[in-house]
PDB file of C-alpha atoms in Angstrom:
ATOM      1  CA  MET A   1     104.453   5.296 175.627  1.00 56.00           C
ATOM      2  CA  THR A   2     105.001   2.388 177.956  1.00 77.00           C
ATOM      3  CA  ARG A   3     107.163  -0.576 177.202  1.00 84.00           C
ATOM      4  CA  LEU A   4     104.098  -2.845 176.930  1.00 79.00           C
ATOM      5  CA  ASN A   5     102.328  -0.499 174.512  1.00 82.00           C
ATOM      6  CA  LYS A   6     105.426  -0.596 172.304  1.00 86.00           C
ATOM      7  CA  LYS A   7     105.309  -4.385 172.392  1.00 86.00           C
ATOM      8  CA  ILE A   8     101.622  -4.330 171.441  1.00 85.00           C
ATOM      9  CA  LYS A   9     102.420  -2.013 168.525  1.00 89.00           C
ATOM     10  CA  ARG A  10     105.152  -4.407 167.337  1.00 90.00           C
ATOM     11  CA  VAL A  11     102.862  -7.449 167.536  1.00 90.00           C
ATOM     12  CA  LYS A  12     100.010  -5.925 165.493  1.00 91.00           C
ATOM     13  CA  PRO A  13     101.802  -6.031 162.095  1.00 92.00           C
ATOM     14  CA  LEU A  14     102.925  -9.583 162.796  1.00 93.00           C
ATOM     15  CA  ILE A  15      99.322 -10.595 163.461  1.00 93.00           C
ATOM     16  CA  ARG A  16      98.199  -8.948 160.226  1.00 95.00           C
ATOM     17  CA  PHE A  17     100.992 -10.720 158.319  1.00 95.00           C
ATOM     18  CA  ARG A  18     100.014 -14.080 159.824  1.00 95.00           C
ATOM     19  CA  GLU A  19      96.334 -13.444 159.060  1.00 96.00           C
ATOM     20  CA  VAL A  20      97.222 -12.758 155.415  1.00 97.00           C
ATOM     21  CA  ARG A  21      99.262 -15.956 155.357  1.00 96.00           C
ATOM     22  CA  LEU A  22      96.295 -17.842 156.818  1.00 96.00           C
ATOM     23  CA  LEU A  23      94.046 -16.370 154.151  1.00 97.00           C
ATOM     24  CA  HIS A  24      96.445 -17.474 151.394  1.00 97.00           C
ATOM     25  CA  GLU A  25      96.745 -20.968 152.837  1.00 97.00           C
ATOM     26  CA  THR A  26      92.953 -21.236 153.134  1.00 97.00           C
ATOM     27  CA  GLU A  27      92.510 -20.087 149.535  1.00 98.00           C
ATOM     28  CA  ALA A  28      95.079 -22.638 148.387  1.00 97.00           C
ATOM     29  CA  LEU A  29      93.155 -25.342 150.262  1.00 97.00           C
ATOM     30  CA  ALA A  30      89.891 -24.253 148.628  1.00 98.00           C
ATOM     31  CA  ASP A  31      91.574 -24.409 145.224  1.00 98.00           C
ATOM     32  CA  ILE A  32      92.878 -27.909 145.921  1.00 98.00           C
ATOM     33  CA  ARG A  33      89.407 -28.994 147.024  1.00 98.00           C
ATOM     34  CA  ARG A  34      87.953 -27.664 143.768  1.00 98.00           C
ATOM     35  CA  GLN A  35      90.575 -29.651 141.874  1.00 98.00           C
ATOM     36  CA  LYS A  36      89.661 -32.681 143.945  1.00 98.00           C
ATOM     37  CA  ALA A  37      85.979 -32.292 143.075  1.00 98.00           C
ATOM     38  CA  ASP A  38      86.864 -32.027 139.374  1.00 98.00           C
ATOM     39  CA  ALA A  39      89.121 -35.080 139.623  1.00 97.00           C
ATOM     40  CA  MET A  40      86.373 -37.007 141.415  1.00 98.00           C
ATOM     41  CA  ALA A  41      83.890 -36.122 138.667  1.00 97.00           C
ATOM     42  CA  LYS A  42      86.415 -37.222 136.034  1.00 97.00           C
ATOM     43  CA  LEU A  43      87.014 -40.465 137.918  1.00 97.00           C
ATOM     44  CA  LYS A  44      83.297 -41.195 138.117  1.00 97.00           C
ATOM     45  CA  GLU A  45      82.829 -40.406 134.436  1.00 97.00           C
ATOM     46  CA  ASN A  46      85.674 -42.761 133.465  1.00 96.00           C
ATOM     47  CA  GLN A  47      84.253 -45.414 135.773  1.00 95.00           C
ATOM     48  CA  ARG A  48      80.847 -45.037 134.148  1.00 96.00           C
ATOM     49  CA  LEU A  49      82.387 -45.273 130.664  1.00 94.00           C
ATOM     50  CA  TYR A  50      84.301 -48.403 131.667  1.00 94.00           C
ATOM     51  CA  LEU A  51      81.239 -50.101 133.147  1.00 94.00           C
ATOM     52  CA  ASP A  52      79.120 -49.174 130.113  1.00 93.00           C
ATOM     53  CA  GLY A  53      81.840 -50.527 127.824  1.00 91.00           C
ATOM     54  CA  LEU A  54      82.035 -53.701 129.883  1.00 91.00           C
ATOM     55  CA  LYS A  55      78.272 -54.152 129.527  1.00 92.00           C
ATOM     56  CA  SER A  56      78.512 -53.675 125.774  1.00 88.00           C
ATOM     57  CA  LEU A  57      81.381 -56.148 125.566  1.00 86.00           C
ATOM     58  CA  ASN A  58      79.504 -58.753 127.600  1.00 87.00           C
ATOM     59  CA  HIS A  59      76.389 -58.219 125.498  1.00 87.00           C
ATOM     60  CA  GLU A  60      78.451 -58.655 122.324  1.00 84.00           C
ATOM     61  CA  ARG A  61      80.023 -61.856 123.668  1.00 85.00           C
ATOM     62  CA  GLN A  62      76.628 -63.274 124.631  1.00 86.00           C
ATOM     63  CA  SER A  63      75.145 -62.461 121.249  1.00 84.00           C
ATOM     64  CA  GLY A  64      77.774 -64.568 119.517  1.00 78.00           C
ATOM     65  CA  ALA A  65      78.820 -61.845 117.091  1.00 74.00           C
ATOM     66  CA  THR A  66      82.588 -61.513 117.108  1.00 74.00           C
ATOM     67  CA  GLY A  67      83.044 -58.752 114.544  1.00 79.00           C
ATOM     68  CA  ARG A  68      83.294 -55.861 117.019  1.00 81.00           C
ATOM     69  CA  LEU A  69      84.754 -57.867 119.887  1.00 83.00           C
ATOM     70  CA  LEU A  70      88.383 -56.853 119.314  1.00 84.00           C
ATOM     71  CA  THR A  71      87.470 -53.186 118.896  1.00 87.00           C
ATOM     72  CA  LEU A  72      85.362 -53.209 122.062  1.00 86.00           C
ATOM     73  CA  GLU A  73      88.163 -54.901 124.033  1.00 89.00           C
ATOM     74  CA  ASN A  74      90.737 -52.359 122.841  1.00 90.00           C
ATOM     75  CA  SER A  75      88.475 -49.401 123.611  1.00 92.00           C
ATOM     76  CA  LEU A  76      87.707 -50.917 126.999  1.00 92.00           C
ATOM     77  CA  ASP A  77      91.439 -51.200 127.742  1.00 93.00           C
ATOM     78  CA  PHE A  78      91.865 -47.544 126.759  1.00 94.00           C
ATOM     79  CA  VAL A  79      89.003 -46.431 129.030  1.00 94.00           C
ATOM     80  CA  LYS A  80      90.354 -48.594 131.852  1.00 94.00           C
ATOM     81  CA  GLY A  81      93.734 -46.866 131.485  1.00 95.00           C
ATOM     82  CA  ARG A  82      92.077 -43.446 131.683  1.00 96.00           C
ATOM     83  CA  TRP A  83      90.147 -44.587 134.746  1.00 95.00           C
ATOM     84  CA  CYS A  84      93.366 -45.692 136.451  1.00 96.00           C
ATOM     85  CA  GLU A  85      95.056 -42.398 135.565  1.00 97.00           C
ATOM     86  CA  SER A  86      92.085 -40.522 137.003  1.00 96.00           C
ATOM     87  CA  LEU A  87      92.430 -42.492 140.223  1.00 96.00           C
ATOM     88  CA  LYS A  88      96.166 -41.731 140.415  1.00 97.00           C
ATOM     89  CA  ASP A  89      95.484 -38.042 139.818  1.00 97.00           C
ATOM     90  CA  LEU A  90      92.834 -38.030 142.542  1.00 97.00           C
ATOM     91  CA  ARG A  91      95.231 -39.645 145.017  1.00 98.00           C
ATOM     92  CA  LYS A  92      97.914 -37.052 144.239  1.00 98.00           C
ATOM     93  CA  ILE A  93      95.413 -34.283 144.823  1.00 98.00           C
ATOM     94  CA  GLU A  94      94.316 -35.886 148.101  1.00 98.00           C
ATOM     95  CA  GLU A  95      97.957 -35.979 149.245  1.00 98.00           C
ATOM     96  CA  ARG A  96      98.329 -32.287 148.385  1.00 98.00           C
ATOM     97  CA  GLU A  97      95.098 -31.644 150.291  1.00 98.00           C
ATOM     98  CA  LYS A  98      96.434 -33.383 153.406  1.00 98.00           C
ATOM     99  CA  ILE A  99      99.606 -31.306 153.272  1.00 98.00           C
ATOM    100  CA  GLN A 100      97.632 -28.109 152.747  1.00 98.00           C
ATOM    101  CA  VAL A 101      95.311 -28.884 155.667  1.00 98.00           C
ATOM    102  CA  VAL A 102      98.396 -29.101 157.878  1.00 98.00           C
ATOM    103  CA  GLN A 103      99.617 -25.763 156.476  1.00 97.00           C
ATOM    104  CA  VAL A 104      96.273 -24.146 157.296  1.00 97.00           C
ATOM    105  CA  MET A 105      96.348 -25.573 160.814  1.00 97.00           C
ATOM    106  CA  VAL A 106      99.894 -24.246 161.344  1.00 97.00           C
ATOM    107  CA  ALA A 107      98.856 -20.815 160.053  1.00 96.00           C
ATOM    108  CA  GLN A 108      95.819 -20.806 162.380  1.00 97.00           C
ATOM    109  CA  LYS A 109      98.030 -21.746 165.304  1.00 97.00           C
ATOM    110  CA  ASP A 110     100.478 -18.943 164.452  1.00 95.00           C
ATOM    111  CA  VAL A 111      97.692 -16.362 164.372  1.00 96.00           C
ATOM    112  CA  LYS A 112      96.205 -17.581 167.655  1.00 96.00           C
ATOM    113  CA  THR A 113      99.608 -17.604 169.327  1.00 95.00           C
ATOM    114  CA  LEU A 114     100.277 -13.995 168.404  1.00 94.00           C
ATOM    115  CA  GLU A 115      96.744 -12.961 169.373  1.00 94.00           C
ATOM    116  CA  LYS A 116      97.254 -14.562 172.785  1.00 95.00           C
ATOM    117  CA  LEU A 117     100.568 -12.732 173.118  1.00 92.00           C
ATOM    118  CA  GLU A 118      98.867  -9.437 172.273  1.00 92.00           C
ATOM    119  CA  ASP A 119      96.115 -10.174 174.810  1.00 93.00           C
ATOM    120  CA  ARG A 120      98.713 -10.946 177.463  1.00 92.00           C
ATOM    121  CA  TYR A 121     100.521  -7.678 176.717  1.00 90.00           C
ATOM    122  CA  ARG A 122      97.202  -5.797 176.942  1.00 90.00           C
ATOM    123  CA  GLU A 123      96.354  -7.446 180.269  1.00 91.00           C
ATOM    124  CA  GLN A 124      99.802  -6.601 181.614  1.00 90.00           C
ATOM    125  CA  SER A 125      99.408  -3.029 180.383  1.00 88.00           C
ATOM    126  CA  VAL A 126      96.038  -2.675 182.108  1.00 89.00           C
ATOM    127  CA  ALA A 127      97.458  -4.169 185.294  1.00 90.00           C
ATOM    128  CA  GLU A 128     100.403  -1.772 185.117  1.00 89.00           C
ATOM    129  CA  MET A 129      98.084   1.209 184.583  1.00 89.00           C
ATOM    130  CA  ASN A 130      95.871   0.091 187.496  1.00 91.00           C
ATOM    131  CA  HIS A 131      98.934  -0.310 189.685  1.00 91.00           C
ATOM    132  CA  GLN A 132     100.179   3.165 188.702  1.00 90.00           C
ATOM    133  CA  ALA A 133      96.718   4.673 189.315  1.00 91.00           C
ATOM    134  CA  GLN A 134      96.556   3.063 192.748  1.00 92.00           C
ATOM    135  CA  LYS A 135     100.040   4.340 193.503  1.00 91.00           C
ATOM    136  CA  ASN A 136      98.978   7.864 192.510  1.00 90.00           C
ATOM    137  CA  LEU A 137      95.833   7.630 194.655  1.00 89.00           C
ATOM    138  CA  ASP A 138      97.926   6.475 197.598  1.00 87.00           C
ATOM    139  CA  GLU A 139     100.303   9.427 197.141  1.00 89.00           C
ATOM    140  CA  ILE A 140      97.375  11.860 196.997  1.00 88.00           C
ATOM    141  CA  ALA A 141      95.898  10.342 200.173  1.00 86.00           C
ATOM    142  CA  ILE A 142      99.256  10.636 201.941  1.00 86.00           C
ATOM    143  CA  ARG A 143      99.657  14.267 200.854  1.00 84.00           C
ATOM    144  CA  GLN A 144      96.157  15.111 202.010  1.00 85.00           C
ATOM    145  CA  SER A 145      96.742  13.483 205.356  1.00 83.00           C
ATOM    146  CA  VAL A 146     100.073  15.328 205.735  1.00 80.00           C
ATOM    147  CA  LEU A 147      98.478  18.645 204.741  1.00 78.00           C
ATOM    148  CA  GLY A 148      95.553  17.975 207.055  1.00 73.00           C
ATOM    149  CA  ALA A 149      97.949  17.251 209.928  1.00 70.00           C
ATOM    150  CA  GLU A 150      99.888  20.479 209.299  1.00 72.00           C
ATOM    151  CA  GLU A 151      96.730  22.601 209.246  1.00 69.00           C
ATOM    152  CA  GLY A 152      95.369  21.134 212.367  1.00 57.00           C
TER     153      GLY A 152
END
């Protein structure tokens, strides 16, 4: 086995390892994006609850009835707090997403780098085999010309 074929054999498991790593990083990114979608839905729900509560509070104020005003204000503060927490959670998830996107890009780059290295080794191996074949053909041609000269 040639030196280049040994190199190709050594690179193959590394490529497989990097591909598995890429798969794991991609799955982690998909999981984070699912969490982001859930957080976005929660944020929108809390926003809707806050705006509905605000409408109810404004309607109550305009009607002149003050009996439920304090309760509506307190519940509105509670919903507003949940809305803010939802926004903070979404931002944390978006930060994790940015980091994970970079991890996926690094993993993709690692796989491509090793694939290019394997391709280069294969090209060098083919070139070496072609060179050796040409060398053998040249030797055969020389032998035939020497044998032909001796017979003649």
